[in-house]
Structure formats: structure tokens, C-alpha cells
């Protein structure tokens, strides 16, 4: 089959690789009908995520048609259309029983590697390093899906792929980000990052009762999308100081709820701390660039909540922990418990409450994938979200 494979920092190729096979009675194989490039894939592309190996198949936003079924699978059959959540969960362990599916204790075969880096291992993820399982990803013609009775959700006939594909990650991730922000009716919600997760966080903030949504970015197309679809007030951080503008907009109080939808690769922007972060990362003196996290802590109102769906990889420098503690800010983080949200968010799509296709700017084949990784990273050609059809 053809698949997008990682061969080193900045080096992604469309290769011919062996087809996946059933490895466990609980597996299924799907023929991929649609997949997408995610912002967190850029951390792999840019070399921020350790334990990648040359030839690893990328991708964790995937849907398709079941073509082979393991002997113990009871909920799926050949021909079913499914969306596959990006994280892998057994459904039976302590954490899965608490609906904390991204913390599954059994789905990462390399848990010891992750434990050394983090203290404990999260769940396995598709296409996202050997520390998180070494699973082949879904930017490919076929995908092996473990624990198939637990993860994939069946999609009714007649629903286009593009309307439901983002249930695999970015729609639940944006929704959980807004849910973690503990939004109360009328709250002012500030969202750093107007990429796809930020866009869905804004949509979800309104669903959960926000009174105002403020979008922070510097890419004109992303800000325009936030204004048009997210009904957001805008801050371009190239033009104004974000903290000063937020204080002006909130009469000195600060936003009630802040969402960091940027993560480890905050733009250097021109602020001294962000430039230092970028230099340290380039010289392997630091792992992440947490400028947004610092800015959100300083900007959030006293007693407010900071939600962090943005992916961080390792150790962060110079966080203003004194401000965090003295202002009484709550931080909630985590990879998304995607399985928890599949059915309720599918209902919102089917009921017409949201059409997730608004974020799509580029449609392509797998062969075009390597070039689109570059466009997506560099934010050229108005590239906000890429959907590929193998």
C-alpha cells in the first residue's frame, strides 16, 4: 500500500509499504477513505517528538470501510463505515472504566519507555512515535485498528466523510478543551491559536454558554475563519500586545477562561521569551516553546481556568508559576478522551448544530501529502486543514 512515512526532521515521503494484517483477534483492518494532517503531526515533522524511527507511518485522523474482522470482534462487520479515534483504548482497565480513555493502561506496548519520560504512560496513539506505542498511522491506504469493539464508531449511510472525519480528533479535542475550561454562562473565553483545534474550541465554547469569544493569532486566513465561523473578536499578536489588549477588552479583569490551542511550537512572534524558546529548541537546549502558556497564565483572570489541549512534549522553561498559584488559576490538560465524545458529537452533526467541514481548505491525495505538510506548517496558500483521499 501507499502511506506517508517519516524519515527524519522535515522529511516525509509517500512510500510503498506492506499492507497491515490482523495481529490480534480484537483487530479490524479498514480501507481508508479519508484522512487528515493534524497540527500535532507538525511536532513530528519538525523533530520535536522523540522516539520516531525512519519509515514510521504517520497519521491519526482516519476513517474508512472495514475490510477484515478479527475473530473476537462483535460490533463491526465487513462493509461498515467507521471513524477511528486517534487514541487507542482497551475499554476495561481502571482508566477506561472511568471514561479516561486517553490514559488507558493496556494499549501502549511501550509503556515502560513512556513511564521513564513522564512517570506514567498514557494510551497508545496511532502514528505518533514508539514511546506512544509504535502503531502505524492512518495516512495510508489501509489501517490496522486494535480493540475494534471499543474504539471506532459506525457512521450512518449517506453522511459524507468530510462531515464526520474530524470526530477522530479535532472536534472532540476542541470540545473537551472548552469543557475543561469550565465555562459558565456569559463567560469571556480567550483562545490562543486559530488552527483547527482552536476553531472547534471556539464553536464548542458557544455551545457551552460563552458570552464572548476572543481569538488570538497572526495568520489572516485563520483570524478570518475565527470571525466568520467562530463569531470571535480578534487579536492579531503581530499588531498589538496580547496581554494589554485583553486587559483593555475586559476592563482589567482578564478573560474568565483561557484555552491554549497552540502547544509546543508557539510562534516566535518577536517577544523576547518566544525568540529565546526557539533558539533553545534549535540548539537542543529545550524541548518546547511555551510562550502561549506563559501569556495565558499572565492574562487569565484571578480564579479563572486555563485549558490546555495544545500538545507539549517535554520540559518547559520559565513558567510563571508564582502567578499561577497566587492568582488561584486552575489548569486542566490532557490528550482527549475521544471515545467519550464520539456519539454525542455525532448527534450534534446529524442534528445540524455544526458542519465541521468549514475548516477544510485543501483536499489532496496521499501523493501530494509531503508538500502539504510544508504548506500547513508554513501557513502558506491559506492552508488551515488538509483532507486526503487515498
Tab-separated table of C-alpha atoms in Angstrom:
chain	number	residue	atom	x	y	z
A	1	UNK	CA	0.000	0.000	0.000
A	2	UNK	CA	0.953	3.674	-0.234
A	3	UNK	CA	1.494	5.578	3.001
A	4	UNK	CA	3.046	8.798	4.282
A	5	UNK	CA	6.199	7.889	6.179
A	6	UNK	CA	8.553	9.846	8.444
A	7	UNK	CA	12.232	9.727	7.516
A	8	UNK	CA	13.608	12.455	9.764
A	9	UNK	CA	13.056	16.079	10.600
A	10	UNK	CA	11.348	17.783	7.656
A	11	UNK	CA	11.452	14.586	5.577
A	12	UNK	CA	8.104	12.944	4.860
A	13	UNK	CA	7.663	10.718	1.835
A	14	UNK	CA	4.854	8.780	0.212
A	15	UNK	CA	6.262	5.237	0.249
A	16	UNK	CA	5.114	1.776	-0.745
A	17	UNK	CA	4.954	-0.344	2.432
A	18	UNK	CA	3.495	-3.722	3.422
A	19	UNK	CA	-0.252	-3.906	3.949
A	20	UNK	CA	-1.312	-4.255	7.596
A	21	UNK	CA	-2.517	-7.616	8.847
A	22	UNK	CA	-4.630	-8.760	11.787
A	23	UNK	CA	-2.345	-9.264	14.792
A	24	UNK	CA	-4.973	-9.938	17.457
A	25	UNK	CA	-8.474	-11.383	17.497
A	26	UNK	CA	-9.822	-7.961	18.505
A	27	UNK	CA	-8.394	-6.153	15.457
A	28	UNK	CA	-10.043	-4.971	12.282
A	29	UNK	CA	-8.459	-3.708	9.078
A	30	UNK	CA	-10.026	-0.695	7.411
A	31	UNK	CA	-9.634	0.598	3.891
A	32	UNK	CA	-9.001	4.286	4.492
A	33	UNK	CA	-11.435	6.523	2.619
A	34	UNK	CA	-10.373	9.842	4.196
A	35	UNK	CA	-7.572	11.018	6.463
A	36	UNK	CA	-6.168	14.370	7.545
A	37	UNK	CA	-2.996	16.144	8.605
A	38	UNK	CA	-3.223	17.377	12.212
A	39	UNK	CA	-1.387	20.241	13.875
A	40	UNK	CA	0.206	17.798	16.291
A	41	UNK	CA	1.685	15.953	13.281
A	42	UNK	CA	3.847	19.037	12.811
A	43	UNK	CA	5.643	18.225	16.073
A	44	UNK	CA	6.789	15.035	14.321
A	45	UNK	CA	7.592	16.836	11.068
A	46	UNK	CA	9.666	19.427	12.941
A	47	UNK	CA	11.524	16.838	15.018
A	48	UNK	CA	10.099	17.757	18.444
A	49	UNK	CA	8.737	14.320	19.315
A	50	UNK	CA	11.361	11.751	20.374
A	51	UNK	CA	11.362	8.030	19.565
A	52	UNK	CA	10.362	8.360	15.916
A	53	UNK	CA	12.034	5.887	13.552
A	54	UNK	CA	12.672	6.192	9.834
A	55	UNK	CA	9.788	4.634	7.915
A	56	UNK	CA	7.144	5.161	10.610
A	57	UNK	CA	3.694	5.617	9.068
A	58	UNK	CA	2.062	8.875	10.139
A	59	UNK	CA	-1.496	9.968	10.765
A	60	UNK	CA	-4.159	9.739	13.440
A	61	UNK	CA	-7.248	11.324	11.866
A	62	UNK	CA	-8.722	8.487	9.878
A	63	UNK	CA	-11.951	6.891	8.718
A	64	UNK	CA	-12.810	4.167	6.275
A	65	UNK	CA	-14.542	0.905	5.485
A	66	UNK	CA	-13.992	-2.320	7.418
A	67	UNK	CA	-12.483	-4.941	5.099
A	68	UNK	CA	-11.267	-7.600	7.577
A	69	UNK	CA	-12.500	-8.531	11.053
A	70	UNK	CA	-10.740	-10.400	13.871
A	71	UNK	CA	-12.411	-13.494	15.296
A	72	UNK	CA	-13.423	-11.902	18.614
A	73	UNK	CA	-14.864	-8.655	17.189
A	74	UNK	CA	-18.637	-8.497	17.714
A	75	UNK	CA	-19.654	-4.896	16.990
A	76	UNK	CA	-18.272	-4.447	13.479
A	77	UNK	CA	-18.592	-6.339	10.224
A	78	UNK	CA	-17.066	-6.093	6.767
A	79	UNK	CA	-18.554	-3.113	4.929
A	80	UNK	CA	-19.193	-0.925	7.988
A	81	UNK	CA	-18.090	2.704	7.660
A	82	UNK	CA	-16.244	3.853	10.764
A	83	UNK	CA	-14.393	6.814	12.217
A	84	UNK	CA	-11.367	5.778	14.276
A	85	UNK	CA	-10.417	7.794	17.397
A	86	UNK	CA	-6.775	8.878	17.403
A	87	UNK	CA	-6.044	7.247	20.758
A	88	UNK	CA	-6.289	3.526	21.413
A	89	UNK	CA	-8.133	2.204	24.460
A	90	UNK	CA	-8.901	-1.260	25.813
A	91	UNK	CA	-12.224	-0.340	27.415
A	92	UNK	CA	-11.571	-2.473	30.501
A	93	UNK	CA	-8.747	-1.020	32.598
A	94	UNK	CA	-9.114	1.321	35.612
A	95	UNK	CA	-8.890	4.446	33.455
A	96	UNK	CA	-11.150	3.253	30.637
A	97	UNK	CA	-13.788	2.339	33.245
A	98	UNK	CA	-13.632	5.975	34.357
A	99	UNK	CA	-14.028	7.137	30.717
A	100	UNK	CA	-10.430	8.437	30.767
A	101	UNK	CA	-9.678	6.671	27.510
A	102	UNK	CA	-6.507	8.610	26.624
A	103	UNK	CA	-4.973	7.264	29.847
A	104	UNK	CA	-5.622	3.589	29.032
A	105	UNK	CA	-3.236	1.289	30.892
A	106	UNK	CA	-3.179	-1.523	28.361
A	107	UNK	CA	-2.917	-0.039	24.857
A	108	UNK	CA	0.714	1.111	24.883
A	109	UNK	CA	3.057	-1.848	24.424
A	110	UNK	CA	5.981	0.519	25.069
A	111	UNK	CA	4.597	1.842	28.340
A	112	UNK	CA	7.940	1.493	30.107
A	113	UNK	CA	9.537	3.902	27.639
A	114	UNK	CA	6.782	6.453	28.291
A	115	UNK	CA	6.970	5.898	32.054
A	116	UNK	CA	10.625	6.896	32.090
A	117	UNK	CA	9.777	10.156	30.326
A	118	UNK	CA	6.516	11.025	32.094
A	119	UNK	CA	6.217	9.000	35.281
A	120	UNK	CA	3.337	7.003	33.829
A	121	UNK	CA	2.275	6.046	30.319
A	122	UNK	CA	-0.751	7.480	28.521
A	123	UNK	CA	-2.609	5.372	25.979
A	124	UNK	CA	-1.165	4.295	22.673
A	125	UNK	CA	-1.706	6.639	19.731
A	126	UNK	CA	-1.862	5.958	16.022
A	127	UNK	CA	1.178	7.160	14.095
A	128	UNK	CA	2.748	9.067	16.955
A	129	UNK	CA	6.158	7.710	17.987
A	130	UNK	CA	7.370	4.490	19.556
A	131	UNK	CA	7.109	5.938	23.053
A	132	UNK	CA	3.345	6.003	22.454
A	133	UNK	CA	3.081	2.515	21.059
A	134	UNK	CA	4.794	2.449	17.688
A	135	UNK	CA	1.435	1.957	15.977
A	136	UNK	CA	1.252	2.522	12.231
A	137	UNK	CA	-0.821	5.593	11.415
A	138	UNK	CA	-3.732	6.197	9.107
A	139	UNK	CA	-2.260	8.445	6.395
A	140	UNK	CA	-2.275	5.307	4.305
A	141	UNK	CA	-4.494	3.136	2.141
A	142	UNK	CA	-5.188	0.653	4.959
A	143	UNK	CA	-5.016	0.727	8.773
A	144	UNK	CA	-4.997	-1.922	11.481
A	145	UNK	CA	-7.295	-0.896	14.341
A	146	UNK	CA	-6.761	-2.708	17.692
A	147	UNK	CA	-9.536	-3.024	20.314
A	148	UNK	CA	-12.032	-2.584	17.496
A	149	UNK	CA	-15.078	-3.219	19.700
A	150	UNK	CA	-14.065	-0.229	21.835
A	151	UNK	CA	-12.771	2.495	19.526
A	152	UNK	CA	-14.374	3.002	16.112
A	153	UNK	CA	-17.854	4.474	15.747
A	154	UNK	CA	-20.134	3.351	12.924
A	155	UNK	CA	-21.331	6.093	10.589
A	156	UNK	CA	-24.803	6.001	9.001
A	157	UNK	CA	-25.060	5.728	5.235
A	158	UNK	CA	-25.470	8.959	3.328
A	159	UNK	CA	-23.215	11.077	5.555
A	160	UNK	CA	-20.194	12.383	3.616
A	161	UNK	CA	-16.778	11.502	5.038
A	162	UNK	CA	-15.833	15.138	5.477
A	163	UNK	CA	-18.722	15.810	7.853
A	164	UNK	CA	-17.611	13.136	10.324
A	165	UNK	CA	-13.871	12.631	9.764
A	166	UNK	CA	-12.963	15.175	12.442
A	167	UNK	CA	-14.662	13.097	15.138
A	168	UNK	CA	-11.357	11.216	15.048
A	169	UNK	CA	-9.582	14.065	16.857
A	170	UNK	CA	-10.014	17.798	16.342
A	171	UNK	CA	-13.746	18.174	17.020
A	172	UNK	CA	-13.652	16.172	20.293
A	173	UNK	CA	-10.358	17.857	21.186
A	174	UNK	CA	-11.839	21.326	20.746
A	175	UNK	CA	-14.955	20.287	22.643
A	176	UNK	CA	-13.043	18.771	25.567
A	177	UNK	CA	-10.857	21.893	25.647
A	178	UNK	CA	-13.963	24.030	26.105
A	179	UNK	CA	-15.427	21.565	28.607
A	180	UNK	CA	-12.151	21.578	30.595
A	181	UNK	CA	-12.276	25.375	30.664
A	182	UNK	CA	-15.321	25.060	32.955
A	183	UNK	CA	-17.219	27.741	31.043
A	184	UNK	CA	-20.105	29.351	32.895
A	185	UNK	CA	-22.931	31.242	31.146
A	186	UNK	CA	-21.749	34.623	29.910
A	187	UNK	CA	-18.013	33.935	30.387
A	188	UNK	CA	-15.350	35.594	28.247
A	189	UNK	CA	-13.249	32.850	26.641
A	190	UNK	CA	-9.874	33.644	25.061
A	191	UNK	CA	-8.468	31.092	22.608
A	192	UNK	CA	-4.807	31.189	21.638
A	193	UNK	CA	-4.357	29.601	18.215
A	194	UNK	CA	-6.893	29.650	15.375
A	195	UNK	CA	-5.858	26.375	13.818
A	196	UNK	CA	-8.431	23.582	13.543
A	197	UNK	CA	-8.488	22.695	17.262
A	198	UNK	CA	-8.810	26.360	18.184
A	199	UNK	CA	-11.660	26.737	15.687
A	200	UNK	CA	-13.563	23.819	17.238
A	201	UNK	CA	-12.810	25.111	20.738
A	202	UNK	CA	-14.495	28.388	19.778
A	203	UNK	CA	-17.536	26.612	18.337
A	204	UNK	CA	-17.733	24.467	21.469
A	205	UNK	CA	-17.358	27.467	23.795
A	206	UNK	CA	-20.544	28.921	22.321
A	207	UNK	CA	-22.294	25.538	22.702
A	208	UNK	CA	-21.347	25.586	26.407
A	209	UNK	CA	-22.697	29.071	27.080
A	210	UNK	CA	-19.856	31.540	26.481
A	211	UNK	CA	-20.805	35.207	26.358
A	212	UNK	CA	-17.747	36.330	24.366
A	213	UNK	CA	-15.038	34.512	22.438
A	214	UNK	CA	-11.708	36.189	21.698
A	215	UNK	CA	-9.391	34.616	19.107
A	216	UNK	CA	-5.618	35.219	19.158
A	217	UNK	CA	-3.418	34.504	16.146
A	218	UNK	CA	-1.428	36.292	13.447
A	219	UNK	CA	-2.463	34.443	10.284
A	220	UNK	CA	-5.105	36.489	8.404
A	221	UNK	CA	-6.954	33.462	6.985
A	222	UNK	CA	-7.212	31.799	10.380
A	223	UNK	CA	-8.384	35.001	12.057
A	224	UNK	CA	-10.970	35.477	9.316
A	225	UNK	CA	-12.252	31.928	9.839
A	226	UNK	CA	-12.497	32.614	13.589
A	227	UNK	CA	-14.533	35.743	12.916
A	228	UNK	CA	-16.795	34.181	10.272
A	229	UNK	CA	-17.487	30.780	11.809
A	230	UNK	CA	-16.387	31.240	15.419
A	231	UNK	CA	-18.126	34.618	15.872
A	232	UNK	CA	-14.965	35.714	17.668
A	233	UNK	CA	-13.452	39.079	18.461
A	234	UNK	CA	-9.914	39.139	17.097
A	235	UNK	CA	-6.414	39.895	18.364
A	236	UNK	CA	-3.515	39.824	15.891
A	237	UNK	CA	-0.445	39.381	18.063
A	238	UNK	CA	1.769	40.920	15.360
A	239	UNK	CA	-0.098	44.198	15.757
A	240	UNK	CA	-0.761	44.569	19.494
A	241	UNK	CA	0.484	43.282	22.837
A	242	UNK	CA	-1.882	40.429	23.698
A	243	UNK	CA	-1.901	40.988	27.468
A	244	UNK	CA	-2.525	44.738	27.115
A	245	UNK	CA	-5.299	44.214	24.567
A	246	UNK	CA	-7.019	41.561	26.693
A	247	UNK	CA	-6.927	43.842	29.730
A	248	UNK	CA	-8.439	46.633	27.642
A	249	UNK	CA	-11.190	44.327	26.327
A	250	UNK	CA	-12.055	43.005	29.808
A	251	UNK	CA	-11.670	46.268	31.764
A	252	UNK	CA	-8.589	44.983	33.552
A	253	UNK	CA	-10.084	41.736	34.852
A	254	UNK	CA	-8.778	39.341	32.217
A	255	UNK	CA	-10.625	36.549	30.398
A	256	UNK	CA	-12.569	34.152	32.616
A	257	UNK	CA	-11.400	31.112	30.657
A	258	UNK	CA	-8.247	30.728	28.570
A	259	UNK	CA	-7.551	27.953	26.067
A	260	UNK	CA	-4.030	27.208	24.790
A	261	UNK	CA	-4.687	25.546	21.432
A	262	UNK	CA	-1.090	26.114	20.281
A	263	UNK	CA	1.161	23.850	22.344
A	264	UNK	CA	4.847	23.129	21.953
A	265	UNK	CA	5.580	25.218	18.891
A	266	UNK	CA	4.383	28.711	19.768
A	267	UNK	CA	5.349	31.230	17.071
A	268	UNK	CA	8.458	33.275	17.857
A	269	UNK	CA	6.354	36.369	17.283
A	270	UNK	CA	9.021	38.864	18.330
A	271	UNK	CA	8.538	38.642	22.083
A	272	UNK	CA	11.846	38.055	23.830
A	273	UNK	CA	10.778	34.868	25.608
A	274	UNK	CA	9.441	33.274	22.421
A	275	UNK	CA	12.628	34.040	20.490
A	276	UNK	CA	14.717	32.531	23.298
A	277	UNK	CA	12.499	29.420	23.264
A	278	UNK	CA	13.028	28.997	19.538
A	279	UNK	CA	16.797	29.378	19.834
A	280	UNK	CA	16.956	26.890	22.718
A	281	UNK	CA	14.904	24.351	20.785
A	282	UNK	CA	17.090	24.772	17.691
A	283	UNK	CA	20.215	24.202	19.803
A	284	UNK	CA	18.660	21.215	21.634
A	285	UNK	CA	18.765	23.142	24.914
A	286	UNK	CA	14.988	22.966	25.340
A	287	UNK	CA	12.148	20.768	24.153
A	288	UNK	CA	9.136	23.089	23.903
A	289	UNK	CA	8.291	26.721	23.185
A	290	UNK	CA	5.719	27.638	25.868
A	291	UNK	CA	5.260	31.347	25.094
A	292	UNK	CA	1.470	30.970	24.816
A	293	UNK	CA	1.238	29.135	28.126
A	294	UNK	CA	3.118	31.936	29.868
A	295	UNK	CA	0.951	34.591	28.239
A	296	UNK	CA	-2.285	32.784	29.110
A	297	UNK	CA	-1.257	32.435	32.775
A	298	UNK	CA	-0.460	36.131	32.991
A	299	UNK	CA	-3.669	37.144	31.186
A	300	UNK	CA	-6.236	34.850	32.835
A	301	UNK	CA	-8.391	36.475	35.484
A	302	UNK	CA	-7.906	35.606	39.137
A	303	UNK	CA	-9.748	32.391	39.941
A	304	UNK	CA	-10.103	31.590	36.249
A	305	UNK	CA	-9.409	28.398	34.339
A	306	UNK	CA	-6.704	27.583	31.801
A	307	UNK	CA	-7.428	24.656	29.485
A	308	UNK	CA	-4.521	23.178	27.527
A	309	UNK	CA	-5.409	20.967	24.552
A	310	UNK	CA	-2.172	22.028	22.818
A	311	UNK	CA	0.395	19.227	22.810
A	312	UNK	CA	3.552	19.641	24.892
A	313	UNK	CA	6.405	17.182	24.664
A	314	UNK	CA	8.881	17.614	27.490
A	315	UNK	CA	10.236	20.179	29.952
A	316	UNK	CA	9.120	23.810	29.820
A	317	UNK	CA	11.286	26.753	30.823
A	318	UNK	CA	10.398	29.771	32.938
A	319	UNK	CA	6.686	29.266	33.514
A	320	UNK	CA	5.296	31.997	35.813
A	321	UNK	CA	4.225	29.504	38.459
A	322	UNK	CA	4.058	32.233	41.077
A	323	UNK	CA	1.384	34.000	39.052
A	324	UNK	CA	-0.468	30.725	38.548
A	325	UNK	CA	-0.507	29.967	42.263
A	326	UNK	CA	-1.157	33.452	43.597
A	327	UNK	CA	-3.965	34.138	41.132
A	328	UNK	CA	-5.670	30.846	42.008
A	329	UNK	CA	-5.837	29.633	38.406
A	330	UNK	CA	-6.983	26.099	37.655
A	331	UNK	CA	-5.174	24.277	34.830
A	332	UNK	CA	-6.797	21.321	33.087
A	333	UNK	CA	-4.924	19.400	30.444
A	334	UNK	CA	-4.776	16.071	28.689
A	335	UNK	CA	-4.965	14.155	25.479
A	336	UNK	CA	-8.619	13.951	24.514
A	337	UNK	CA	-10.765	11.102	25.844
A	338	UNK	CA	-12.046	10.844	22.282
A	339	UNK	CA	-14.224	7.767	22.758
A	340	UNK	CA	-16.310	9.645	25.350
A	341	UNK	CA	-17.381	12.255	22.798
A	342	UNK	CA	-17.940	10.248	19.607
A	343	UNK	CA	-21.658	9.521	19.976
A	344	UNK	CA	-22.797	12.886	21.419
A	345	UNK	CA	-20.818	14.902	18.884
A	346	UNK	CA	-22.014	12.705	16.011
A	347	UNK	CA	-25.534	13.562	17.172
A	348	UNK	CA	-24.716	17.278	17.038
A	349	UNK	CA	-23.529	16.840	13.442
A	350	UNK	CA	-26.576	14.797	12.425
A	351	UNK	CA	-28.875	17.336	14.100
A	352	UNK	CA	-27.325	20.146	12.075
A	353	UNK	CA	-25.867	22.005	15.076
A	354	UNK	CA	-22.455	22.108	13.403
A	355	UNK	CA	-20.974	21.361	9.988
A	356	UNK	CA	-17.306	20.540	10.673
A	357	UNK	CA	-16.312	20.921	7.013
A	358	UNK	CA	-15.865	24.677	7.470
A	359	UNK	CA	-12.201	24.167	8.485
A	360	UNK	CA	-11.174	22.348	5.290
A	361	UNK	CA	-9.039	24.446	2.955
A	362	UNK	CA	-7.147	21.793	0.980
A	363	UNK	CA	-8.166	18.426	-0.473
A	364	UNK	CA	-5.495	16.124	-1.851
A	365	UNK	CA	-4.178	12.626	-2.482
A	366	UNK	CA	-1.561	10.856	-0.367
A	367	UNK	CA	0.995	11.534	-3.092
A	368	UNK	CA	0.527	15.259	-2.504
A	369	UNK	CA	0.863	14.858	1.273
A	370	UNK	CA	4.571	15.719	1.731
A	371	UNK	CA	4.166	19.094	0.020
A	372	UNK	CA	1.041	19.842	2.010
A	373	UNK	CA	2.856	19.138	5.286
A	374	UNK	CA	5.143	22.013	4.321
A	375	UNK	CA	2.268	24.314	3.347
A	376	UNK	CA	0.429	23.514	6.580
A	377	UNK	CA	3.489	24.129	8.734
A	378	UNK	CA	4.451	27.321	6.925
A	379	UNK	CA	0.828	28.554	6.775
A	380	UNK	CA	1.140	29.348	3.091
A	381	UNK	CA	-1.565	29.206	0.416
A	382	UNK	CA	-4.199	29.772	3.123
A	383	UNK	CA	-3.640	26.213	4.378
A	384	UNK	CA	-5.629	25.566	7.577
A	385	UNK	CA	-6.799	21.954	7.220
A	386	UNK	CA	-5.809	19.239	4.753
A	387	UNK	CA	-8.016	16.229	3.994
A	388	UNK	CA	-6.539	13.446	1.886
A	389	UNK	CA	-8.265	10.687	-0.038
A	390	UNK	CA	-6.034	7.650	-0.622
